[in-house]
Amino acid sequence: MNQRIKALASYLVILLDIGVMLAAYSIANILRFHTPRAGDIVSDADYAALLWFVMLAYIAVQIFFRTNTDFLTRDRGKEAFLVLKQYIIVSLCVMAYFYIMKLGEDFSRLQLGYFFMLSVLGTYIEHLLFKKAFRIKYMTTYAEKVILITDSSHAGSILGEINKITYLKIEYIALIDKNMQGKKIDGVPVAAGMDDMEEVLKKIPVDSAFIHIPYSFHETAGQIMGWLGAMGIKIHLNLWEYEYDFGKKQFTTIGKYGVLTYANYEYDMRDVVIKRIMDICSGAVLFLCMCIVFPFVAAGTALQSPGPILFKQTRIGKNGRRFEIYKFRSMYMDAEEKKAALMEKNEMCSDFIFKIKDDPRIFPLGKLMRKFSIDELPQAINILKGEMSLVGTRPPTESEFELYNSYHRRRVSIKPGLTGLWQVSGRSSVTDFDEIVRLDCEYIDNWNIRLDIKIIVKTVWVVLFGKGAE
């Protein structure tokens, strides 16, 4: 779809939403005060200020949460959910506004209740009507007229899929394996077979062609593309042979080569920048905390287990990069030598991670530090250096990484973190490594800033109540 038209639709929707709010405000006043104005309880100016705040908050929510991204294509259920979600967030903003301005007791709660209920209902109905009108207008005026070129076994399913797209309208079908001219498939006429396709393409009014042909017919596809290219008709080529059921696909160019890029994740650059800013800020706070507790940790460690205060170990970072991780040492100096003798007590269901309860290698202060995750504070250095993030997947040791299969390696496809989804989904109680990998992959596939914030809040809760790593 033309980007200008999509942008225009987005702006129009925002303006219509504001119009719905103004109408809802007037109706709410009539229901509560029997007049379109706010009444005598609070001045019109105060209500006007609140209304301006609500409208600005609504626009801010749309921008921050990008709720109009798939506006024209999402179904009614998702539309209802997103409209309700927007107004719930706006309601929370209004509560904060009342608290800060100390105005809540002066406003009519019934009037505000009417306003928000009417706004939700009105916005939902307005969105449905707008999309219906927009589709009718777009399909009749702007939609790209397309000829579908495929084989008879796939024509119906492709039609069903393409018809979901507002900016494409399949006007004709051409089949490479059968002569069905004059017949229809799901209401769309079959205009050509392979024998007369070139001549038909010269005569019918189409803007583009959608080609869905098996790779075994690649010579046929090349011939058809030659005809279309010579006629100046735009070509949408489905890369049949490369339809892998994983990751996100994006067609890009590398030098002079056109490539189809598959990636398990493709993150929004704005969110990536915000995440790094959060890492720097949180890393600075954690570093300050580390400096505060350092003298006490140093004194306690010197008394219970003389040796280095900091523990340094090579870990595996993003996509196999090695880096040195820092922790407050919580084990006796000969901990690594004793590990082999303790392997049979490993509580994990595999050799990928080693953990036992009441580990005899941990000295008393180390147990206390681990209970409240104090031993992790020096990783603020790794976060500030950019080797780690505050939230991510936990970095494995080199010996653990050597045992990974291809699926396990996905854990290190992003920057490792101080905390993560599996740590707050049971912390030390999660002993199945495959479950850990599943949770890590769930985080990778669904990452956004809001998910990080949820994990951070849960982590703080877990740490404060002493449910840290054992």
Coordinates of C-alpha atoms in Angstrom, one line a residue:
M1 CA 0.0 0.0 0.0
N2 CA 1.1 3.5 -0.7
Q3 CA 2.8 4.8 2.4
R4 CA 1.3 8.2 2.1
I5 CA -2.2 6.7 2.0
K6 CA -1.4 4.5 5.1
A7 CA -0.1 7.6 6.9
L8 CA -3.2 9.6 5.9
A9 CA -5.5 6.9 7.2
S10 CA -3.6 6.9 10.5
Y11 CA -3.9 10.6 10.9
L12 CA -7.6 10.6 10.0
V13 CA -8.3 7.9 12.6
I14 CA -6.6 10.0 15.3
L15 CA -8.7 13.0 14.4
L16 CA -11.9 11.0 14.3
D17 CA -11.0 9.4 17.7
I18 CA -10.6 12.9 19.2
G19 CA -14.0 13.8 17.7
V20 CA -15.5 10.7 19.4
M21 CA -14.0 11.8 22.7
L22 CA -15.5 15.3 22.4
A23 CA -18.9 13.8 21.5
A24 CA -18.6 11.3 24.5
Y25 CA -17.7 14.2 26.8
S26 CA -20.9 16.2 25.8
I27 CA -23.1 13.1 26.1
A28 CA -21.6 12.3 29.5
N29 CA -22.4 15.8 30.7
I30 CA -26.0 15.5 29.4
L31 CA -26.4 12.2 31.3
R32 CA -24.9 13.5 34.5
F33 CA -25.7 17.2 34.5
H34 CA -28.5 17.4 31.9
T35 CA -26.5 19.9 29.9
P36 CA -23.7 19.6 27.4
R37 CA -21.5 21.7 29.8
A38 CA -19.8 20.4 32.9
G39 CA -22.0 22.0 35.4
D40 CA -21.3 24.0 38.5
I41 CA -19.4 21.4 40.6
V42 CA -16.1 22.1 38.8
S43 CA -15.4 25.0 36.4
D44 CA -15.6 24.4 32.7
A45 CA -11.9 25.4 32.6
D46 CA -10.9 22.5 34.9
Y47 CA -12.9 20.1 32.8
A48 CA -11.5 21.5 29.6
A49 CA -7.9 21.1 31.0
L50 CA -8.8 17.5 31.9
L51 CA -10.2 16.8 28.4
W52 CA -7.0 18.3 26.8
F53 CA -4.9 16.0 29.1
V54 CA -7.0 12.9 28.1
M55 CA -6.6 13.7 24.4
L56 CA -2.9 14.3 24.6
A57 CA -2.5 11.1 26.7
Y58 CA -4.5 9.2 24.1
I59 CA -2.3 10.4 21.3
A60 CA 0.9 9.6 23.4
V61 CA -0.4 6.1 24.0
Q62 CA -1.0 5.5 20.3
I63 CA 2.6 6.8 19.5
F64 CA 4.4 4.9 22.2
F65 CA 2.5 1.6 21.8
R66 CA 2.2 2.0 18.0
T67 CA -1.4 0.8 18.1
N68 CA -2.1 2.0 14.6
T69 CA 0.6 -0.1 13.0
D70 CA -1.8 -2.8 11.7
F71 CA -5.0 -0.7 12.0
L72 CA -6.3 -1.5 8.5
T73 CA -5.7 -5.3 8.6
R74 CA -6.5 -6.4 12.2
D75 CA -9.7 -8.2 13.0
R76 CA -12.6 -7.1 15.2
G77 CA -11.4 -9.0 18.2
K78 CA -8.0 -7.4 18.1
E79 CA -9.5 -4.0 17.5
A80 CA -11.7 -4.3 20.6
F81 CA -8.8 -5.4 22.7
L82 CA -6.5 -2.6 21.5
V83 CA -9.2 0.1 22.0
L84 CA -9.9 -1.1 25.5
K85 CA -6.2 -1.3 26.2
Q86 CA -5.6 2.3 25.1
Y87 CA -8.4 3.6 27.3
I88 CA -7.2 1.6 30.3
I89 CA -3.8 3.1 30.0
V90 CA -5.3 6.6 29.5
S91 CA -7.4 6.0 32.7
L92 CA -4.3 5.2 34.6
C93 CA -2.7 8.4 33.3
V94 CA -5.8 10.3 34.5
M95 CA -5.5 8.8 37.9
A96 CA -1.9 10.0 38.1
Y97 CA -3.0 13.4 36.9
F98 CA -5.6 13.6 39.7
Y99 CA -3.1 12.5 42.2
I100 CA -0.4 15.1 41.1
M101 CA -2.9 18.0 40.7
K102 CA -4.9 16.9 43.8
L103 CA -8.2 17.3 41.8
G104 CA -9.8 13.9 42.0
E105 CA -12.4 14.7 44.7
D106 CA -13.7 17.7 42.8
F107 CA -14.8 15.8 39.6
S108 CA -17.9 13.7 39.1
R109 CA -16.9 10.1 39.1
L110 CA -20.2 9.2 37.4
Q111 CA -19.6 11.7 34.6
L112 CA -16.0 10.4 34.1
G113 CA -17.4 6.8 34.0
Y114 CA -19.9 7.7 31.4
F115 CA -17.2 9.5 29.4
F116 CA -14.8 6.6 29.3
M117 CA -17.5 4.0 28.6
L118 CA -18.9 6.1 25.7
S119 CA -15.4 6.8 24.4
V120 CA -14.5 3.1 24.3
L121 CA -17.7 2.1 22.6
G122 CA -17.7 5.0 20.3
T123 CA -14.1 4.6 19.3
Y124 CA -14.6 0.9 18.5
I125 CA -17.6 1.5 16.3
E126 CA -15.9 4.4 14.6
H127 CA -12.9 2.3 13.8
L128 CA -15.0 -0.5 12.3
L129 CA -17.0 2.0 10.2
F130 CA -13.9 3.8 9.1
K131 CA -12.1 0.7 8.0
K132 CA -15.2 -0.5 6.1
A133 CA -15.5 2.8 4.3
F134 CA -11.8 3.0 3.7
R135 CA -11.6 -0.5 2.2
I136 CA -14.6 0.3 -0.2
K137 CA -13.0 3.5 -1.3
Y138 CA -9.5 2.1 -1.6
M139 CA -10.5 -1.1 -3.4
T140 CA -12.5 0.9 -6.0
T141 CA -10.1 3.7 -6.5
Y142 CA -6.5 2.9 -5.4
A143 CA -6.1 -0.8 -5.0
E144 CA -3.5 -2.5 -7.2
K145 CA -5.1 -4.7 -9.8
V146 CA -3.4 -8.1 -9.8
I147 CA -3.2 -11.2 -12.0
L148 CA -2.5 -14.3 -10.0
I149 CA -0.2 -16.7 -11.9
T150 CA 0.0 -20.2 -10.2
D151 CA -1.0 -23.8 -10.6
S152 CA -4.6 -25.1 -10.1
S153 CA -3.9 -26.7 -6.7
H154 CA -2.9 -23.5 -5.0
A155 CA -5.1 -20.9 -6.6
G156 CA -7.9 -21.1 -4.0
S157 CA -5.7 -20.9 -0.9
I158 CA -3.7 -18.0 -2.4
L159 CA -6.8 -16.1 -3.2
G160 CA -8.0 -16.4 0.4
E161 CA -4.7 -15.1 1.7
I162 CA -4.4 -12.2 -0.8
N163 CA -8.0 -11.1 -0.3
K164 CA -7.1 -10.2 3.3
I165 CA -4.8 -7.5 2.0
T166 CA -6.5 -4.1 1.4
Y167 CA -4.1 -2.7 -1.2
L168 CA -4.2 -5.7 -3.6
K169 CA -7.2 -6.9 -5.6
I170 CA -6.9 -10.0 -7.7
E171 CA -8.8 -9.4 -10.9
Y172 CA -7.7 -12.4 -13.0
I173 CA -6.0 -15.8 -12.6
A174 CA -3.6 -17.5 -15.0
L175 CA -2.9 -21.2 -14.5
I176 CA 0.3 -22.9 -15.7
D177 CA -1.0 -26.5 -15.5
K178 CA -4.6 -26.4 -16.8
N179 CA -6.7 -24.7 -19.4
M180 CA -9.7 -23.4 -17.5
Q181 CA -10.3 -20.1 -19.4
G182 CA -13.8 -18.9 -18.9
K183 CA -14.2 -20.6 -15.6
K184 CA -14.0 -18.9 -12.1
I185 CA -12.2 -19.8 -8.9
D186 CA -13.8 -18.3 -5.9
G187 CA -15.5 -15.7 -8.1
V188 CA -12.3 -14.7 -9.9
P189 CA -12.2 -15.4 -13.7
V190 CA -9.4 -17.6 -15.1
A191 CA -8.1 -15.5 -18.0
A192 CA -5.3 -17.6 -19.4
G193 CA -3.4 -20.8 -19.5
M194 CA 0.2 -21.3 -20.4
D195 CA -0.4 -21.4 -24.1
D196 CA -2.1 -18.0 -24.5
M197 CA -0.7 -16.2 -21.4
E198 CA 1.6 -13.8 -23.2
E199 CA -1.2 -12.6 -25.5
V200 CA -3.7 -12.3 -22.7
L201 CA -1.2 -10.3 -20.6
K202 CA -0.9 -7.8 -23.4
K203 CA -4.7 -7.1 -23.3
I204 CA -5.9 -7.2 -19.7
P205 CA -5.7 -4.1 -17.5
V206 CA -3.5 -5.2 -14.5
D207 CA -0.9 -3.2 -12.4
S208 CA 1.0 -6.2 -11.2
A209 CA 1.4 -10.0 -11.2
F210 CA 1.6 -12.3 -8.2
I211 CA 3.6 -15.4 -9.2
H212 CA 3.4 -18.5 -7.1
I213 CA 5.1 -21.3 -9.0
P214 CA 6.9 -24.4 -7.7
Y215 CA 10.7 -24.3 -8.2
S216 CA 10.4 -27.3 -10.5
F217 CA 8.8 -24.9 -12.9
H218 CA 11.5 -22.3 -12.6
E219 CA 12.1 -22.2 -16.4
T220 CA 8.4 -21.4 -16.9
A221 CA 8.6 -18.8 -14.2
G222 CA 11.5 -17.2 -15.9
Q223 CA 9.7 -17.1 -19.2
I224 CA 6.6 -15.5 -17.7
M225 CA 8.7 -12.9 -15.8
G226 CA 10.4 -12.0 -19.1
W227 CA 7.0 -11.3 -20.6
L228 CA 5.9 -9.2 -17.6
G229 CA 9.1 -7.3 -17.5
A230 CA 9.0 -6.4 -21.1
M231 CA 5.4 -5.1 -20.7
G232 CA 6.4 -3.0 -17.6
I233 CA 4.1 -4.9 -15.3
K234 CA 5.3 -5.1 -11.6
I235 CA 6.1 -8.6 -10.4
H236 CA 5.5 -10.0 -6.9
L237 CA 7.4 -13.3 -6.9
N238 CA 6.8 -15.8 -4.1
L239 CA 10.1 -17.5 -3.3
W240 CA 8.4 -20.9 -3.1
E241 CA 11.6 -22.9 -2.7
Y242 CA 12.7 -20.9 0.3
E243 CA 9.6 -21.1 2.4
Y244 CA 11.1 -22.1 5.8
D245 CA 8.9 -22.2 8.8
F246 CA 11.0 -20.1 11.1
G247 CA 12.0 -16.6 11.7
K248 CA 11.0 -13.4 10.0
K249 CA 11.7 -12.8 6.3
Q250 CA 12.9 -9.6 4.8
F251 CA 14.1 -9.0 1.2
T252 CA 17.2 -6.8 1.1
T253 CA 20.2 -6.2 -1.0
I254 CA 23.8 -7.0 -0.2
G255 CA 26.0 -5.2 -2.8
K256 CA 24.5 -6.1 -6.2
Y257 CA 22.8 -9.2 -4.8
G258 CA 19.1 -9.5 -3.9
V259 CA 18.8 -11.7 -0.8
L260 CA 16.0 -13.0 1.3
T261 CA 17.0 -12.5 4.9
Y262 CA 15.7 -14.8 7.6
A263 CA 16.0 -13.8 11.3
N264 CA 14.5 -15.3 14.4
Y265 CA 14.0 -11.7 15.6
E266 CA 14.0 -8.3 14.1
Y267 CA 13.8 -5.7 16.8
D268 CA 12.6 -2.1 16.5
M269 CA 15.6 0.2 16.6
R270 CA 13.9 2.6 18.9
D271 CA 13.4 -0.1 21.5
V272 CA 17.0 -1.2 21.1
V273 CA 18.2 2.4 21.8
I274 CA 15.9 2.6 24.8
K275 CA 17.2 -0.7 26.1
R276 CA 20.8 0.5 25.9
I277 CA 19.9 3.7 27.7
M278 CA 18.2 1.6 30.4
D279 CA 21.3 -0.6 30.6
I280 CA 23.6 2.4 31.1
C281 CA 21.4 3.9 33.8
S282 CA 20.8 0.6 35.6
G283 CA 24.5 -0.3 35.2
A284 CA 25.5 3.0 36.9
V285 CA 23.1 2.4 39.8
L286 CA 24.3 -1.2 40.3
F287 CA 27.9 -0.1 40.1
L288 CA 27.2 2.5 42.8
C289 CA 25.6 -0.3 44.9
M290 CA 28.6 -2.5 44.3
C291 CA 31.0 0.3 45.6
I292 CA 28.8 0.7 48.7
V293 CA 28.9 -3.0 49.7
F294 CA 32.4 -3.7 48.5
P295 CA 34.2 -2.9 51.8
F296 CA 31.8 -5.2 53.7
V297 CA 32.1 -8.0 51.2
A298 CA 35.9 -7.6 51.1
A299 CA 36.1 -7.8 54.9
G300 CA 33.8 -10.8 55.2
T301 CA 35.5 -12.7 52.4
A302 CA 38.9 -12.1 53.8
L303 CA 37.8 -13.6 57.1
Q304 CA 36.0 -16.6 55.7
S305 CA 38.0 -17.4 52.5
P306 CA 41.2 -15.4 52.0
G307 CA 41.8 -14.7 48.3
P308 CA 40.5 -12.4 45.5
I309 CA 37.3 -10.5 46.3
L310 CA 36.1 -10.6 42.6
F311 CA 35.6 -13.8 40.7
K312 CA 36.4 -13.6 37.0
Q313 CA 35.4 -16.3 34.4
T314 CA 35.2 -16.6 30.6
R315 CA 31.6 -16.8 29.5
I316 CA 29.9 -17.0 26.1
G317 CA 28.2 -13.8 24.9
K318 CA 26.1 -12.8 21.9
N319 CA 26.6 -15.3 19.0
G320 CA 29.6 -17.0 20.6
R321 CA 31.6 -14.0 21.6
R322 CA 33.9 -14.6 24.6
F323 CA 34.0 -12.1 27.5
E324 CA 35.1 -12.0 31.2
I325 CA 32.2 -12.0 33.6
Y326 CA 32.6 -10.4 37.1
K327 CA 31.1 -11.5 40.4
F328 CA 31.8 -11.2 44.0
R329 CA 33.5 -14.5 44.9
S330 CA 31.1 -16.7 46.9
M331 CA 33.0 -20.0 46.9
Y332 CA 36.2 -21.3 48.4
M333 CA 39.3 -21.0 46.3
D334 CA 39.4 -24.8 45.5
A335 CA 35.8 -24.8 44.2
E336 CA 36.6 -25.8 40.6
E337 CA 38.7 -28.8 41.8
K338 CA 35.9 -30.1 43.9
K339 CA 33.3 -29.7 41.2
A340 CA 34.0 -33.0 39.5
A341 CA 33.4 -34.9 42.7
L342 CA 30.0 -33.2 43.1
M343 CA 28.7 -33.8 39.6
E344 CA 26.6 -36.8 40.6
K345 CA 24.6 -34.5 42.9
N346 CA 23.7 -32.1 40.2
E347 CA 20.0 -31.1 40.5
M348 CA 19.7 -30.1 36.9
C349 CA 18.3 -32.7 34.5
S350 CA 21.4 -32.4 32.2
D351 CA 25.0 -31.5 32.3
F352 CA 24.4 -28.1 30.6
I353 CA 24.1 -26.3 34.0
F354 CA 25.5 -27.4 37.3
K355 CA 23.7 -26.6 40.5
I356 CA 23.2 -28.4 43.9
K357 CA 21.5 -27.4 47.1
D358 CA 23.7 -26.6 50.1
D359 CA 26.8 -26.5 47.9
P360 CA 29.7 -27.2 50.3
R361 CA 32.0 -25.1 48.1
I362 CA 30.1 -21.9 49.1
F363 CA 31.3 -20.1 52.3
P364 CA 28.7 -18.6 54.7
L365 CA 28.9 -15.0 53.5
G366 CA 28.7 -16.4 49.9
K367 CA 25.3 -18.1 50.7
L368 CA 24.0 -14.8 52.1
M369 CA 25.2 -12.9 49.0
R370 CA 23.6 -15.5 46.7
K371 CA 20.3 -15.4 48.5
F372 CA 19.9 -11.7 47.8
S373 CA 21.9 -11.8 44.5
I374 CA 24.5 -9.5 45.9
D375 CA 27.2 -11.5 44.3
E376 CA 25.9 -10.4 40.9
L377 CA 26.5 -6.7 41.4
P378 CA 29.9 -6.6 39.8
Q379 CA 28.2 -7.5 36.5
A380 CA 27.4 -3.8 36.4
I381 CA 30.9 -3.6 34.8
N382 CA 29.9 -6.0 32.0
I383 CA 26.6 -4.0 31.5
L384 CA 28.4 -0.7 31.2
K385 CA 31.0 -2.2 28.8
G386 CA 28.1 -3.4 26.6
E387 CA 29.0 -7.1 27.0
M388 CA 25.8 -7.8 28.9
S389 CA 22.4 -6.3 29.3
L390 CA 20.3 -5.9 32.4
V391 CA 17.7 -8.3 31.0
G392 CA 18.6 -11.2 28.6
T393 CA 19.6 -14.8 28.7
R394 CA 22.2 -16.0 31.2
P395 CA 25.7 -16.5 29.6
P396 CA 26.9 -20.1 29.7
T397 CA 30.5 -21.2 30.6
E398 CA 32.7 -22.5 27.8
S399 CA 32.4 -26.1 29.0
E400 CA 28.6 -25.8 29.0
F401 CA 28.5 -24.2 25.6
E402 CA 30.5 -27.0 24.1
L403 CA 27.6 -29.4 24.9
Y404 CA 25.0 -27.3 23.2
N405 CA 23.1 -28.5 20.1
S406 CA 21.8 -26.2 17.4
Y407 CA 18.6 -25.4 19.3
H408 CA 20.4 -24.7 22.6
R409 CA 22.6 -22.2 20.8
R410 CA 19.7 -19.9 20.3
R411 CA 20.2 -18.9 23.9
V412 CA 23.2 -16.9 22.9
S413 CA 21.7 -15.3 19.8
I414 CA 21.2 -12.1 21.8
K415 CA 23.2 -10.2 24.4
P416 CA 23.3 -12.1 27.7
G417 CA 21.6 -10.5 30.8
L418 CA 21.9 -10.1 34.5
T419 CA 18.3 -11.4 34.9
G420 CA 15.8 -13.0 32.5
L421 CA 12.5 -14.7 31.9
W422 CA 13.5 -18.1 33.3
Q423 CA 15.0 -16.5 36.4
V424 CA 11.7 -14.9 37.4
S425 CA 9.7 -17.9 36.3
G426 CA 10.7 -20.0 39.3
R427 CA 14.3 -18.9 39.7
S428 CA 16.2 -21.8 41.3
S429 CA 13.2 -24.1 41.1
V430 CA 13.6 -24.5 37.3
T431 CA 15.8 -27.5 36.9
D432 CA 14.9 -28.8 33.4
F433 CA 17.4 -27.3 30.9
D434 CA 15.0 -27.7 28.0
E435 CA 12.4 -25.6 29.9
I436 CA 15.1 -23.0 30.5
V437 CA 15.9 -22.9 26.8
R438 CA 12.1 -22.7 26.0
L439 CA 11.7 -19.7 28.3
D440 CA 14.8 -18.0 26.8
C441 CA 13.6 -18.5 23.3
E442 CA 10.1 -17.2 24.3
Y443 CA 11.9 -14.1 25.5
I444 CA 14.0 -13.7 22.3
D445 CA 11.0 -14.2 20.0
N446 CA 8.7 -11.8 22.0
W447 CA 11.1 -9.2 23.2
N448 CA 10.1 -5.6 23.7
I449 CA 10.7 -2.9 26.2
R450 CA 7.5 -3.6 28.1
L451 CA 8.6 -7.2 28.6
D452 CA 11.9 -6.1 30.0
I453 CA 10.2 -3.8 32.5
K454 CA 7.9 -6.6 33.6
I455 CA 11.0 -8.9 34.2
I456 CA 12.8 -6.1 36.1
V457 CA 9.8 -5.6 38.4
K458 CA 9.5 -9.3 39.0
T459 CA 13.3 -9.6 39.6
V460 CA 13.2 -6.8 42.3
W461 CA 10.3 -8.6 44.0
V462 CA 12.2 -12.0 44.0
V463 CA 15.4 -10.5 45.2
L464 CA 13.8 -8.5 48.0
F465 CA 12.2 -11.6 49.4
G466 CA 15.5 -13.5 49.2
K467 CA 14.6 -16.0 46.5
G468 CA 17.7 -15.5 44.5
A469 CA 20.0 -18.2 43.1
E470 CA 21.2 -20.8 45.5

